[in-house]
């Protein structure tokens, strides 16, 4: 989430969810999968997670088009209006 969860789940304003892979290594993996011709599907919950997935997909697309490859964002809920709706 871009903003921390509300209490009692917010851990005093510090909890934004669980990020299982940092942005830079995730983007590197996505770009390599694209170079190798793999189809990518990513699980992301929350607007910040969705932003990170879209950023990685855009980086991969800049290397080699992903248009028509049916890449997906799985369970992408809690988005805000923005890039996800423009993709």
PDB file of N, CA, C and O in Angstrom:
ATOM      1  N   UNK A   1       0.836  -1.162   0.000  1.00  0.00           N
ATOM      2  CA  UNK A   1       0.000   0.000   0.000  1.00  0.00           C
ATOM      3  C   UNK A   1       0.890   1.237   0.000  1.00  0.00           C
ATOM      4  O   UNK A   1       1.940   1.239   0.619  1.00  0.00           O
ATOM      5  N   UNK A   2       0.450   2.245  -0.665  1.00  0.00           N
ATOM      6  CA  UNK A   2       1.215   3.494  -0.635  1.00  0.00           C
ATOM      7  C   UNK A   2       1.188   4.096   0.764  1.00  0.00           C
ATOM      8  O   UNK A   2       2.137   4.700   1.211  1.00  0.00           O
ATOM      9  N   UNK A   3       0.070   3.953   1.429  1.00  0.00           N
ATOM     10  CA  UNK A   3      -0.077   4.437   2.799  1.00  0.00           C
ATOM     11  C   UNK A   3      -0.143   3.231   3.727  1.00  0.00           C
ATOM     12  O   UNK A   3      -0.665   2.189   3.351  1.00  0.00           O
ATOM     13  N   UNK A   4       0.376   3.352   4.945  1.00  0.00           N
ATOM     14  CA  UNK A   4       0.326   2.225   5.880  1.00  0.00           C
ATOM     15  C   UNK A   4      -1.111   1.807   6.172  1.00  0.00           C
ATOM     16  O   UNK A   4      -2.035   2.603   6.072  1.00  0.00           O
ATOM     17  N   UNK A   5      -1.270   0.547   6.553  1.00  0.00           N
ATOM     18  CA  UNK A   5      -2.564   0.056   6.986  1.00  0.00           C
ATOM     19  C   UNK A   5      -3.016   0.831   8.218  1.00  0.00           C
ATOM     20  O   UNK A   5      -2.201   1.312   8.993  1.00  0.00           O
ATOM     21  N   UNK A   6      -4.317   0.911   8.400  1.00  0.00           N
ATOM     22  CA  UNK A   6      -4.850   1.560   9.593  1.00  0.00           C
ATOM     23  C   UNK A   6      -4.738   0.612  10.775  1.00  0.00           C
ATOM     24  O   UNK A   6      -4.586  -0.597  10.610  1.00  0.00           O
ATOM     25  N   UNK A   7      -4.796   1.159  11.957  1.00  0.00           N
ATOM     26  CA  UNK A   7      -4.726   0.353  13.169  1.00  0.00           C
ATOM     27  C   UNK A   7      -5.978  -0.506  13.287  1.00  0.00           C
ATOM     28  O   UNK A   7      -7.024  -0.114  12.820  1.00  0.00           O
ATOM     29  N   UNK A   8      -5.916  -1.694  13.843  1.00  0.00           N
ATOM     30  CA  UNK A   8      -4.789  -2.228  14.597  1.00  0.00           C
ATOM     31  C   UNK A   8      -3.755  -2.954  13.738  1.00  0.00           C
ATOM     32  O   UNK A   8      -2.783  -3.469  14.244  1.00  0.00           O
ATOM     33  N   UNK A   9      -3.945  -2.978  12.412  1.00  0.00           N
ATOM     34  CA  UNK A   9      -3.031  -3.732  11.544  1.00  0.00           C
ATOM     35  C   UNK A   9      -1.846  -2.910  11.065  1.00  0.00           C
ATOM     36  O   UNK A   9      -0.939  -3.425  10.445  1.00  0.00           O
ATOM     37  N   UNK A  10      -1.845  -1.640  11.326  1.00  0.00           N
ATOM     38  CA  UNK A  10      -0.829  -0.754  10.787  1.00  0.00           C
ATOM     39  C   UNK A  10       0.494  -0.746  11.514  1.00  0.00           C
ATOM     40  O   UNK A  10       1.433  -0.108  11.080  1.00  0.00           O
ATOM     41  N   UNK A  11       0.578  -1.473  12.633  1.00  0.00           N
ATOM     42  CA  UNK A  11       1.823  -1.528  13.407  1.00  0.00           C
ATOM     43  C   UNK A  11       2.399  -0.129  13.618  1.00  0.00           C
ATOM     44  O   UNK A  11       3.542   0.145  13.288  1.00  0.00           O
ATOM     45  N   UNK A  12       1.563   0.746  14.137  1.00  0.00           N
ATOM     46  CA  UNK A  12       1.930   2.132  14.440  1.00  0.00           C
ATOM     47  C   UNK A  12       2.409   2.907  13.195  1.00  0.00           C
ATOM     48  O   UNK A  12       3.372   3.653  13.234  1.00  0.00           O
ATOM     49  N   UNK A  13       1.738   2.671  12.087  1.00  0.00           N
ATOM     50  CA  UNK A  13       2.036   3.424  10.876  1.00  0.00           C
ATOM     51  C   UNK A  13       3.226   2.932  10.074  1.00  0.00           C
ATOM     52  O   UNK A  13       3.705   3.625   9.198  1.00  0.00           O
ATOM     53  N   UNK A  14       3.704   1.714  10.350  1.00  0.00           N
ATOM     54  CA  UNK A  14       4.882   1.208   9.644  1.00  0.00           C
ATOM     55  C   UNK A  14       4.586   0.067   8.682  1.00  0.00           C
ATOM     56  O   UNK A  14       5.418  -0.246   7.843  1.00  0.00           O
ATOM     57  N   UNK A  15       3.414  -0.565   8.789  1.00  0.00           N
ATOM     58  CA  UNK A  15       3.144  -1.759   7.977  1.00  0.00           C
ATOM     59  C   UNK A  15       2.440  -1.402   6.686  1.00  0.00           C
ATOM     60  O   UNK A  15       1.383  -0.808   6.666  1.00  0.00           O
ATOM     61  N   UNK A  16       3.053  -1.803   5.579  1.00  0.00           N
ATOM     62  CA  UNK A  16       2.496  -1.548   4.254  1.00  0.00           C
ATOM     63  C   UNK A  16       2.243  -2.850   3.498  1.00  0.00           C
ATOM     64  O   UNK A  16       2.023  -2.844   2.300  1.00  0.00           O
ATOM     65  N   UNK A  17       2.343  -3.965   4.188  1.00  0.00           N
ATOM     66  CA  UNK A  17       2.157  -5.255   3.538  1.00  0.00           C
ATOM     67  C   UNK A  17       3.481  -5.992   3.452  1.00  0.00           C
ATOM     68  O   UNK A  17       4.506  -5.516   3.941  1.00  0.00           O
ATOM     69  N   UNK A  18       3.438  -7.157   2.835  1.00  0.00           N
ATOM     70  CA  UNK A  18       4.620  -8.010   2.727  1.00  0.00           C
ATOM     71  C   UNK A  18       5.166  -7.938   1.311  1.00  0.00           C
ATOM     72  O   UNK A  18       4.478  -8.292   0.355  1.00  0.00           O
ATOM     73  N   UNK A  19       6.377  -7.478   1.188  1.00  0.00           N
ATOM     74  CA  UNK A  19       7.047  -7.425  -0.105  1.00  0.00           C
ATOM     75  C   UNK A  19       8.025  -8.602  -0.139  1.00  0.00           C
ATOM     76  O   UNK A  19       9.005  -8.620   0.598  1.00  0.00           O
ATOM     77  N   UNK A  20       7.753  -9.577  -0.985  1.00  0.00           N
ATOM     78  CA  UNK A  20       8.596 -10.776  -1.019  1.00  0.00           C
ATOM     79  C   UNK A  20       9.829 -10.619  -1.898  1.00  0.00           C
ATOM     80  O   UNK A  20      10.717 -11.461  -1.850  1.00  0.00           O
ATOM     81  N   UNK A  21       9.873  -9.560  -2.694  1.00  0.00           N
ATOM     82  CA  UNK A  21      11.034  -9.333  -3.550  1.00  0.00           C
ATOM     83  C   UNK A  21      11.175  -7.842  -3.802  1.00  0.00           C
ATOM     84  O   UNK A  21      10.227  -7.181  -4.207  1.00  0.00           O
ATOM     85  N   UNK A  22      12.334  -7.308  -3.567  1.00  0.00           N
ATOM     86  CA  UNK A  22      12.584  -5.882  -3.767  1.00  0.00           C
ATOM     87  C   UNK A  22      12.472  -5.521  -5.248  1.00  0.00           C
ATOM     88  O   UNK A  22      12.638  -6.360  -6.139  1.00  0.00           O
ATOM     89  N   UNK A  23      12.236  -4.233  -5.501  1.00  0.00           N
ATOM     90  CA  UNK A  23      11.966  -3.750  -6.860  1.00  0.00           C
ATOM     91  C   UNK A  23      13.075  -4.073  -7.857  1.00  0.00           C
ATOM     92  O   UNK A  23      12.804  -4.603  -8.926  1.00  0.00           O
ATOM     93  N   UNK A  24      14.302  -3.717  -7.556  1.00  0.00           N
ATOM     94  CA  UNK A  24      15.393  -3.884  -8.537  1.00  0.00           C
ATOM     95  C   UNK A  24      15.588  -5.351  -8.940  1.00  0.00           C
ATOM     96  O   UNK A  24      15.624  -5.659 -10.144  1.00  0.00           O
ATOM     97  N   UNK A  25      15.699  -6.298  -7.993  1.00  0.00           N
ATOM     98  CA  UNK A  25      15.859  -7.689  -8.419  1.00  0.00           C
ATOM     99  C   UNK A  25      14.627  -8.229  -9.143  1.00  0.00           C
ATOM    100  O   UNK A  25      14.755  -9.014 -10.086  1.00  0.00           O
ATOM    101  N   UNK A  26      13.444  -7.782  -8.729  1.00  0.00           N
ATOM    102  CA  UNK A  26      12.225  -8.216  -9.412  1.00  0.00           C
ATOM    103  C   UNK A  26      12.242  -7.748 -10.863  1.00  0.00           C
ATOM    104  O   UNK A  26      11.976  -8.529 -11.785  1.00  0.00           O
ATOM    105  N   UNK A  27      12.570  -6.485 -11.075  1.00  0.00           N
ATOM    106  CA  UNK A  27      12.632  -5.951 -12.433  1.00  0.00           C
ATOM    107  C   UNK A  27      13.673  -6.700 -13.254  1.00  0.00           C
ATOM    108  O   UNK A  27      13.427  -7.023 -14.430  1.00  0.00           O
ATOM    109  N   UNK A  28      14.818  -7.007 -12.674  1.00  0.00           N
ATOM    110  CA  UNK A  28      15.851  -7.780 -13.384  1.00  0.00           C
ATOM    111  C   UNK A  28      15.324  -9.140 -13.826  1.00  0.00           C
ATOM    112  O   UNK A  28      15.555  -9.569 -14.957  1.00  0.00           O
ATOM    113  N   UNK A  29      14.609  -9.822 -12.942  1.00  0.00           N
ATOM    114  CA  UNK A  29      14.054 -11.145 -13.266  1.00  0.00           C
ATOM    115  C   UNK A  29      13.020 -11.026 -14.383  1.00  0.00           C
ATOM    116  O   UNK A  29      13.028 -11.813 -15.342  1.00  0.00           O
ATOM    117  N   UNK A  30      12.136 -10.052 -14.273  1.00  0.00           N
ATOM    118  CA  UNK A  30      11.099  -9.857 -15.289  1.00  0.00           C
ATOM    119  C   UNK A  30      11.726  -9.560 -16.646  1.00  0.00           C
ATOM    120  O   UNK A  30      11.300 -10.107 -17.673  1.00  0.00           O
ATOM    121  N   UNK A  31      12.742  -8.721 -16.664  1.00  0.00           N
ATOM    122  CA  UNK A  31      13.411  -8.406 -17.927  1.00  0.00           C
ATOM    123  C   UNK A  31      14.070  -9.644 -18.530  1.00  0.00           C
ATOM    124  O   UNK A  31      13.999  -9.864 -19.744  1.00  0.00           O
ATOM    125  N   UNK A  32      14.703 -10.458 -17.695  1.00  0.00           N
ATOM    126  CA  UNK A  32      15.345 -11.690 -18.189  1.00  0.00           C
ATOM    127  C   UNK A  32      14.299 -12.682 -18.703  1.00  0.00           C
ATOM    128  O   UNK A  32      14.497 -13.309 -19.745  1.00  0.00           O
ATOM    129  N   UNK A  33      13.195 -12.829 -17.984  1.00  0.00           N
ATOM    130  CA  UNK A  33      12.127 -13.718 -18.453  1.00  0.00           C
ATOM    131  C   UNK A  33      11.604 -13.256 -19.810  1.00  0.00           C
ATOM    132  O   UNK A  33      11.342 -14.082 -20.694  1.00  0.00           O
ATOM    133  N   UNK A  34      11.482 -11.955 -19.995  1.00  0.00           N
ATOM    134  CA  UNK A  34      11.047 -11.426 -21.282  1.00  0.00           C
ATOM    135  C   UNK A  34      12.066 -11.738 -22.376  1.00  0.00           C
ATOM    136  O   UNK A  34      11.697 -12.159 -23.472  1.00  0.00           O
ATOM    137  N   UNK A  35      13.334 -11.558 -22.069  1.00  0.00           N
ATOM    138  CA  UNK A  35      14.382 -11.871 -23.070  1.00  0.00           C
ATOM    139  C   UNK A  35      14.334 -13.340 -23.481  1.00  0.00           C
ATOM    140  O   UNK A  35      14.610 -13.680 -24.626  1.00  0.00           O
ATOM    141  N   UNK A  36      13.972 -14.208 -22.531  1.00  0.00           N
ATOM    142  CA  UNK A  36      13.918 -15.646 -22.802  1.00  0.00           C
ATOM    143  C   UNK A  36      12.571 -16.094 -23.383  1.00  0.00           C
ATOM    144  O   UNK A  36      12.383 -17.270 -23.656  1.00  0.00           O
ATOM    145  N   UNK A  37      11.636 -15.152 -23.532  1.00  0.00           N
ATOM    146  CA  UNK A  37      10.355 -15.462 -24.165  1.00  0.00           C
ATOM    147  C   UNK A  37       9.291 -16.025 -23.242  1.00  0.00           C
ATOM    148  O   UNK A  37       8.288 -16.556 -23.716  1.00  0.00           O
ATOM    149  N   UNK A  38       9.476 -15.914 -21.930  1.00  0.00           N
ATOM    150  CA  UNK A  38       8.497 -16.428 -20.977  1.00  0.00           C
ATOM    151  C   UNK A  38       7.320 -15.468 -20.829  1.00  0.00           C
ATOM    152  O   UNK A  38       7.467 -14.260 -20.984  1.00  0.00           O
ATOM    153  N   UNK A  39       6.172 -16.018 -20.464  1.00  0.00           N
ATOM    154  CA  UNK A  39       4.990 -15.225 -20.107  1.00  0.00           C
ATOM    155  C   UNK A  39       5.027 -15.004 -18.609  1.00  0.00           C
ATOM    156  O   UNK A  39       5.207 -15.947 -17.845  1.00  0.00           O
ATOM    157  N   UNK A  40       4.843 -13.776 -18.164  1.00  0.00           N
ATOM    158  CA  UNK A  40       4.946 -13.437 -16.743  1.00  0.00           C
ATOM    159  C   UNK A  40       3.560 -13.150 -16.170  1.00  0.00           C
ATOM    160  O   UNK A  40       2.759 -12.457 -16.790  1.00  0.00           O
ATOM    161  N   UNK A  41       3.306 -13.696 -14.981  1.00  0.00           N
ATOM    162  CA  UNK A  41       2.096 -13.396 -14.212  1.00  0.00           C
ATOM    163  C   UNK A  41       2.549 -13.131 -12.781  1.00  0.00           C
ATOM    164  O   UNK A  41       3.276 -13.938 -12.206  1.00  0.00           O
ATOM    165  N   UNK A  42       2.140 -12.014 -12.225  1.00  0.00           N
ATOM    166  CA  UNK A  42       2.613 -11.598 -10.913  1.00  0.00           C
ATOM    167  C   UNK A  42       1.449 -11.360  -9.973  1.00  0.00           C
ATOM    168  O   UNK A  42       0.460 -10.729 -10.354  1.00  0.00           O
ATOM    169  N   UNK A  43       1.569 -11.857  -8.747  1.00  0.00           N
ATOM    170  CA  UNK A  43       0.572 -11.625  -7.704  1.00  0.00           C
ATOM    171  C   UNK A  43       0.923 -10.320  -6.999  1.00  0.00           C
ATOM    172  O   UNK A  43       2.043 -10.157  -6.514  1.00  0.00           O
ATOM    173  N   UNK A  44      -0.018  -9.388  -6.964  1.00  0.00           N
ATOM    174  CA  UNK A  44       0.232  -8.097  -6.312  1.00  0.00           C
ATOM    175  C   UNK A  44      -1.046  -7.603  -5.662  1.00  0.00           C
ATOM    176  O   UNK A  44      -2.095  -7.574  -6.296  1.00  0.00           O
ATOM    177  N   UNK A  45      -0.947  -7.218  -4.413  1.00  0.00           N
ATOM    178  CA  UNK A  45      -2.091  -6.681  -3.683  1.00  0.00           C
ATOM    179  C   UNK A  45      -1.730  -5.302  -3.153  1.00  0.00           C
ATOM    180  O   UNK A  45      -0.740  -5.154  -2.438  1.00  0.00           O
ATOM    181  N   UNK A  46      -2.502  -4.322  -3.514  1.00  0.00           N
ATOM    182  CA  UNK A  46      -2.275  -2.960  -3.046  1.00  0.00           C
ATOM    183  C   UNK A  46      -1.687  -2.087  -4.124  1.00  0.00           C
ATOM    184  O   UNK A  46      -1.015  -2.555  -5.052  1.00  0.00           O
ATOM    185  N   UNK A  47      -1.967  -0.809  -4.013  1.00  0.00           N
ATOM    186  CA  UNK A  47      -1.556   0.115  -5.067  1.00  0.00           C
ATOM    187  C   UNK A  47      -0.050   0.203  -5.235  1.00  0.00           C
ATOM    188  O   UNK A  47       0.451   0.270  -6.360  1.00  0.00           O
ATOM    189  N   UNK A  48       0.725   0.160  -4.164  1.00  0.00           N
ATOM    190  CA  UNK A  48       2.190   0.235  -4.293  1.00  0.00           C
ATOM    191  C   UNK A  48       2.737  -1.011  -4.982  1.00  0.00           C
ATOM    192  O   UNK A  48       3.635  -0.918  -5.824  1.00  0.00           O
ATOM    193  N   UNK A  49       2.191  -2.171  -4.653  1.00  0.00           N
ATOM    194  CA  UNK A  49       2.633  -3.413  -5.298  1.00  0.00           C
ATOM    195  C   UNK A  49       2.296  -3.396  -6.786  1.00  0.00           C
ATOM    196  O   UNK A  49       3.113  -3.799  -7.622  1.00  0.00           O
ATOM    197  N   UNK A  50       1.109  -2.928  -7.109  1.00  0.00           N
ATOM    198  CA  UNK A  50       0.708  -2.826  -8.511  1.00  0.00           C
ATOM    199  C   UNK A  50       1.636  -1.869  -9.259  1.00  0.00           C
ATOM    200  O   UNK A  50       2.068  -2.157 -10.378  1.00  0.00           O
ATOM    201  N   UNK A  51       1.989  -0.756  -8.632  1.00  0.00           N
ATOM    202  CA  UNK A  51       2.933   0.191  -9.244  1.00  0.00           C
ATOM    203  C   UNK A  51       4.266  -0.484  -9.559  1.00  0.00           C
ATOM    204  O   UNK A  51       4.846  -0.268 -10.624  1.00  0.00           O
ATOM    205  N   UNK A  52       4.767  -1.289  -8.633  1.00  0.00           N
ATOM    206  CA  UNK A  52       6.053  -1.960  -8.838  1.00  0.00           C
ATOM    207  C   UNK A  52       5.983  -2.962  -9.984  1.00  0.00           C
ATOM    208  O   UNK A  52       6.917  -3.063 -10.784  1.00  0.00           O
ATOM    209  N   UNK A  53       4.882  -3.693 -10.087  1.00  0.00           N
ATOM    210  CA  UNK A  53       4.724  -4.650 -11.186  1.00  0.00           C
ATOM    211  C   UNK A  53       4.677  -3.914 -12.517  1.00  0.00           C
ATOM    212  O   UNK A  53       5.371  -4.288 -13.470  1.00  0.00           O
ATOM    213  N   UNK A  54       3.887  -2.858 -12.578  1.00  0.00           N
ATOM    214  CA  UNK A  54       3.778  -2.096 -13.828  1.00  0.00           C
ATOM    215  C   UNK A  54       5.128  -1.502 -14.211  1.00  0.00           C
ATOM    216  O   UNK A  54       5.509  -1.521 -15.387  1.00  0.00           O
ATOM    217  N   UNK A  55       5.871  -1.014 -13.235  1.00  0.00           N
ATOM    218  CA  UNK A  55       7.200  -0.459 -13.515  1.00  0.00           C
ATOM    219  C   UNK A  55       8.118  -1.530 -14.118  1.00  0.00           C
ATOM    220  O   UNK A  55       8.837  -1.272 -15.096  1.00  0.00           O
ATOM    221  N   UNK A  56       8.084  -2.726 -13.567  1.00  0.00           N
ATOM    222  CA  UNK A  56       8.913  -3.817 -14.089  1.00  0.00           C
ATOM    223  C   UNK A  56       8.460  -4.237 -15.488  1.00  0.00           C
ATOM    224  O   UNK A  56       9.285  -4.473 -16.372  1.00  0.00           O
ATOM    225  N   UNK A  57       7.143  -4.316 -15.696  1.00  0.00           N
ATOM    226  CA  UNK A  57       6.622  -4.686 -17.008  1.00  0.00           C
ATOM    227  C   UNK A  57       7.005  -3.640 -18.046  1.00  0.00           C
ATOM    228  O   UNK A  57       7.336  -3.975 -19.185  1.00  0.00           O
ATOM    229  N   UNK A  58       6.951  -2.361 -17.664  1.00  0.00           N
ATOM    230  CA  UNK A  58       7.350  -1.305 -18.595  1.00  0.00           C
ATOM    231  C   UNK A  58       8.833  -1.403 -18.943  1.00  0.00           C
ATOM    232  O   UNK A  58       9.210  -1.213 -20.105  1.00  0.00           O
ATOM    233  N   UNK A  59       9.663  -1.725 -17.969  1.00  0.00           N
ATOM    234  CA  UNK A  59      11.098  -1.888 -18.231  1.00  0.00           C
ATOM    235  C   UNK A  59      11.331  -3.039 -19.206  1.00  0.00           C
ATOM    236  O   UNK A  59      12.126  -2.932 -20.140  1.00  0.00           O
ATOM    237  N   UNK A  60      10.624  -4.138 -18.989  1.00  0.00           N
ATOM    238  CA  UNK A  60      10.756  -5.284 -19.893  1.00  0.00           C
ATOM    239  C   UNK A  60      10.264  -4.929 -21.294  1.00  0.00           C
ATOM    240  O   UNK A  60      10.896  -5.286 -22.293  1.00  0.00           O
ATOM    241  N   UNK A  61       9.160  -4.205 -21.353  1.00  0.00           N
ATOM    242  CA  UNK A  61       8.606  -3.807 -22.641  1.00  0.00           C
ATOM    243  C   UNK A  61       9.548  -2.882 -23.398  1.00  0.00           C
ATOM    244  O   UNK A  61       9.598  -2.921 -24.632  1.00  0.00           O
ATOM    245  N   UNK A  62      10.298  -2.061 -22.670  1.00  0.00           N
ATOM    246  CA  UNK A  62      11.280  -1.186 -23.321  1.00  0.00           C
ATOM    247  C   UNK A  62      12.413  -1.992 -23.952  1.00  0.00           C
ATOM    248  O   UNK A  62      13.003  -1.567 -24.948  1.00  0.00           O
ATOM    249  N   UNK A  63      12.715  -3.170 -23.383  1.00  0.00           N
ATOM    250  CA  UNK A  63      13.741  -4.044 -23.951  1.00  0.00           C
ATOM    251  C   UNK A  63      13.226  -4.791 -25.179  1.00  0.00           C
ATOM    252  O   UNK A  63      13.916  -4.902 -26.184  1.00  0.00           O
ATOM    253  N   UNK A  64      12.013  -5.308 -25.033  1.00  0.00           N
ATOM    254  CA  UNK A  64      11.408  -6.150 -26.068  1.00  0.00           C
ATOM    255  C   UNK A  64       9.905  -6.136 -25.823  1.00  0.00           C
ATOM    256  O   UNK A  64       9.468  -6.435 -24.716  1.00  0.00           O
ATOM    257  N   UNK A  65       9.133  -5.830 -26.827  1.00  0.00           N
ATOM    258  CA  UNK A  65       7.690  -5.651 -26.645  1.00  0.00           C
ATOM    259  C   UNK A  65       7.025  -6.862 -25.988  1.00  0.00           C
ATOM    260  O   UNK A  65       7.296  -8.013 -26.347  1.00  0.00           O
ATOM    261  N   UNK A  66       6.146  -6.566 -25.038  1.00  0.00           N
ATOM    262  CA  UNK A  66       5.351  -7.627 -24.411  1.00  0.00           C
ATOM    263  C   UNK A  66       3.910  -7.600 -24.933  1.00  0.00           C
ATOM    264  O   UNK A  66       3.074  -8.379 -24.495  1.00  0.00           O
ATOM    265  N   UNK A  67       3.644  -6.726 -25.893  1.00  0.00           N
ATOM    266  CA  UNK A  67       2.309  -6.615 -26.472  1.00  0.00           C
ATOM    267  C   UNK A  67       1.898  -7.962 -27.062  1.00  0.00           C
ATOM    268  O   UNK A  67       2.656  -8.589 -27.797  1.00  0.00           O
ATOM    269  N   UNK A  68       0.704  -8.406 -26.707  1.00  0.00           N
ATOM    270  CA  UNK A  68       0.170  -9.659 -27.230  1.00  0.00           C
ATOM    271  C   UNK A  68       0.680 -10.903 -26.527  1.00  0.00           C
ATOM    272  O   UNK A  68       0.285 -12.014 -26.878  1.00  0.00           O
ATOM    273  N   UNK A  69       1.539 -10.752 -25.545  1.00  0.00           N
ATOM    274  CA  UNK A  69       2.103 -11.916 -24.842  1.00  0.00           C
ATOM    275  C   UNK A  69       1.269 -12.346 -23.648  1.00  0.00           C
ATOM    276  O   UNK A  69       1.602 -13.320 -22.989  1.00  0.00           O
ATOM    277  N   UNK A  70       0.214 -11.603 -23.348  1.00  0.00           N
ATOM    278  CA  UNK A  70      -0.737 -11.940 -22.288  1.00  0.00           C
ATOM    279  C   UNK A  70      -0.114 -11.967 -20.896  1.00  0.00           C
ATOM    280  O   UNK A  70      -0.455 -12.803 -20.073  1.00  0.00           O
ATOM    281  N   UNK A  71       0.788 -11.063 -20.634  1.00  0.00           N
ATOM    282  CA  UNK A  71       1.319 -10.917 -19.282  1.00  0.00           C
ATOM    283  C   UNK A  71       0.173 -10.467 -18.388  1.00  0.00           C
ATOM    284  O   UNK A  71      -0.766  -9.811 -18.832  1.00  0.00           O
ATOM    285  N   UNK A  72       0.252 -10.827 -17.113  1.00  0.00           N
ATOM    286  CA  UNK A  72      -0.864 -10.484 -16.238  1.00  0.00           C
ATOM    287  C   UNK A  72      -0.408 -10.091 -14.842  1.00  0.00           C
ATOM    288  O   UNK A  72       0.712 -10.365 -14.432  1.00  0.00           O
ATOM    289  N   UNK A  73      -1.322  -9.449 -14.174  1.00  0.00           N
ATOM    290  CA  UNK A  73      -1.161  -9.081 -12.780  1.00  0.00           C
ATOM    291  C   UNK A  73      -2.293  -9.792 -12.049  1.00  0.00           C
ATOM    292  O   UNK A  73      -3.461  -9.500 -12.277  1.00  0.00           O
ATOM    293  N   UNK A  74      -1.944 -10.773 -11.227  1.00  0.00           N
ATOM    294  CA  UNK A  74      -2.931 -11.622 -10.563  1.00  0.00           C
ATOM    295  C   UNK A  74      -3.385 -11.004  -9.255  1.00  0.00           C
ATOM    296  O   UNK A  74      -2.561 -10.517  -8.481  1.00  0.00           O
ATOM    297  N   UNK A  75      -4.672 -11.091  -8.998  1.00  0.00           N
ATOM    298  CA  UNK A  75      -5.256 -10.628  -7.734  1.00  0.00           C
ATOM    299  C   UNK A  75      -4.868  -9.182  -7.458  1.00  0.00           C
ATOM    300  O   UNK A  75      -4.595  -8.822  -6.319  1.00  0.00           O
ATOM    301  N   UNK A  76      -4.804  -8.366  -8.476  1.00  0.00           N
ATOM    302  CA  UNK A  76      -4.409  -6.969  -8.302  1.00  0.00           C
ATOM    303  C   UNK A  76      -5.571  -6.138  -7.787  1.00  0.00           C
ATOM    304  O   UNK A  76      -6.256  -5.496  -8.563  1.00  0.00           O
ATOM    305  N   UNK A  77      -5.797  -6.194  -6.495  1.00  0.00           N
ATOM    306  CA  UNK A  77      -6.873  -5.380  -5.946  1.00  0.00           C
ATOM    307  C   UNK A  77      -6.332  -4.292  -5.039  1.00  0.00           C
ATOM    308  O   UNK A  77      -5.170  -4.305  -4.673  1.00  0.00           O
ATOM    309  N   UNK A  78      -7.174  -3.347  -4.703  1.00  0.00           N
ATOM    310  CA  UNK A  78      -6.869  -2.119  -3.973  1.00  0.00           C
ATOM    311  C   UNK A  78      -6.073  -1.134  -4.825  1.00  0.00           C
ATOM    312  O   UNK A  78      -5.197  -0.450  -4.319  1.00  0.00           O
ATOM    313  N   UNK A  79      -6.355  -1.069  -6.136  1.00  0.00           N
ATOM    314  CA  UNK A  79      -5.628  -0.068  -6.935  1.00  0.00           C
ATOM    315  C   UNK A  79      -6.233   1.317  -6.770  1.00  0.00           C
ATOM    316  O   UNK A  79      -7.393   1.459  -6.378  1.00  0.00           O
ATOM    317  N   UNK A  80      -5.442   2.301  -7.091  1.00  0.00           N
ATOM    318  CA  UNK A  80      -5.962   3.662  -7.212  1.00  0.00           C
ATOM    319  C   UNK A  80      -6.052   3.955  -8.692  1.00  0.00           C
ATOM    320  O   UNK A  80      -5.445   3.266  -9.513  1.00  0.00           O
ATOM    321  N   UNK A  81      -6.807   4.952  -9.049  1.00  0.00           N
ATOM    322  CA  UNK A  81      -6.914   5.322 -10.456  1.00  0.00           C
ATOM    323  C   UNK A  81      -5.550   5.804 -10.909  1.00  0.00           C
ATOM    324  O   UNK A  81      -4.885   6.575 -10.233  1.00  0.00           O
ATOM    325  N   UNK A  82      -5.082   5.293 -12.020  1.00  0.00           N
ATOM    326  CA  UNK A  82      -3.773   5.678 -12.509  1.00  0.00           C
ATOM    327  C   UNK A  82      -3.294   4.681 -13.540  1.00  0.00           C
ATOM    328  O   UNK A  82      -4.097   4.170 -14.322  1.00  0.00           O
ATOM    329  N   UNK A  83      -2.003   4.356 -13.529  1.00  0.00           N
ATOM    330  CA  UNK A  83      -1.404   3.536 -14.579  1.00  0.00           C
ATOM    331  C   UNK A  83      -2.084   2.196 -14.810  1.00  0.00           C
ATOM    332  O   UNK A  83      -2.176   1.755 -15.944  1.00  0.00           O
ATOM    333  N   UNK A  84      -2.566   1.553 -13.776  1.00  0.00           N
ATOM    334  CA  UNK A  84      -3.165   0.239 -13.973  1.00  0.00           C
ATOM    335  C   UNK A  84      -4.400   0.314 -14.873  1.00  0.00           C
ATOM    336  O   UNK A  84      -4.692  -0.591 -15.622  1.00  0.00           O
ATOM    337  N   UNK A  85      -5.116   1.417 -14.801  1.00  0.00           N
ATOM    338  CA  UNK A  85      -6.302   1.570 -15.633  1.00  0.00           C
ATOM    339  C   UNK A  85      -5.974   2.100 -17.006  1.00  0.00           C
ATOM    340  O   UNK A  85      -6.805   2.095 -17.890  1.00  0.00           O
ATOM    341  N   UNK A  86      -4.750   2.539 -17.195  1.00  0.00           N
ATOM    342  CA  UNK A  86      -4.332   3.068 -18.485  1.00  0.00           C
ATOM    343  C   UNK A  86      -3.594   2.025 -19.309  1.00  0.00           C
ATOM    344  O   UNK A  86      -3.381   2.216 -20.490  1.00  0.00           O
ATOM    345  N   UNK A  87      -3.216   0.911 -18.669  1.00  0.00           N
ATOM    346  CA  UNK A  87      -2.413  -0.115 -19.340  1.00  0.00           C
ATOM    347  C   UNK A  87      -3.207  -0.843 -20.404  1.00  0.00           C
ATOM    348  O   UNK A  87      -4.386  -0.939 -20.386  1.00  0.00           O
TER     349      UNK A  87
END
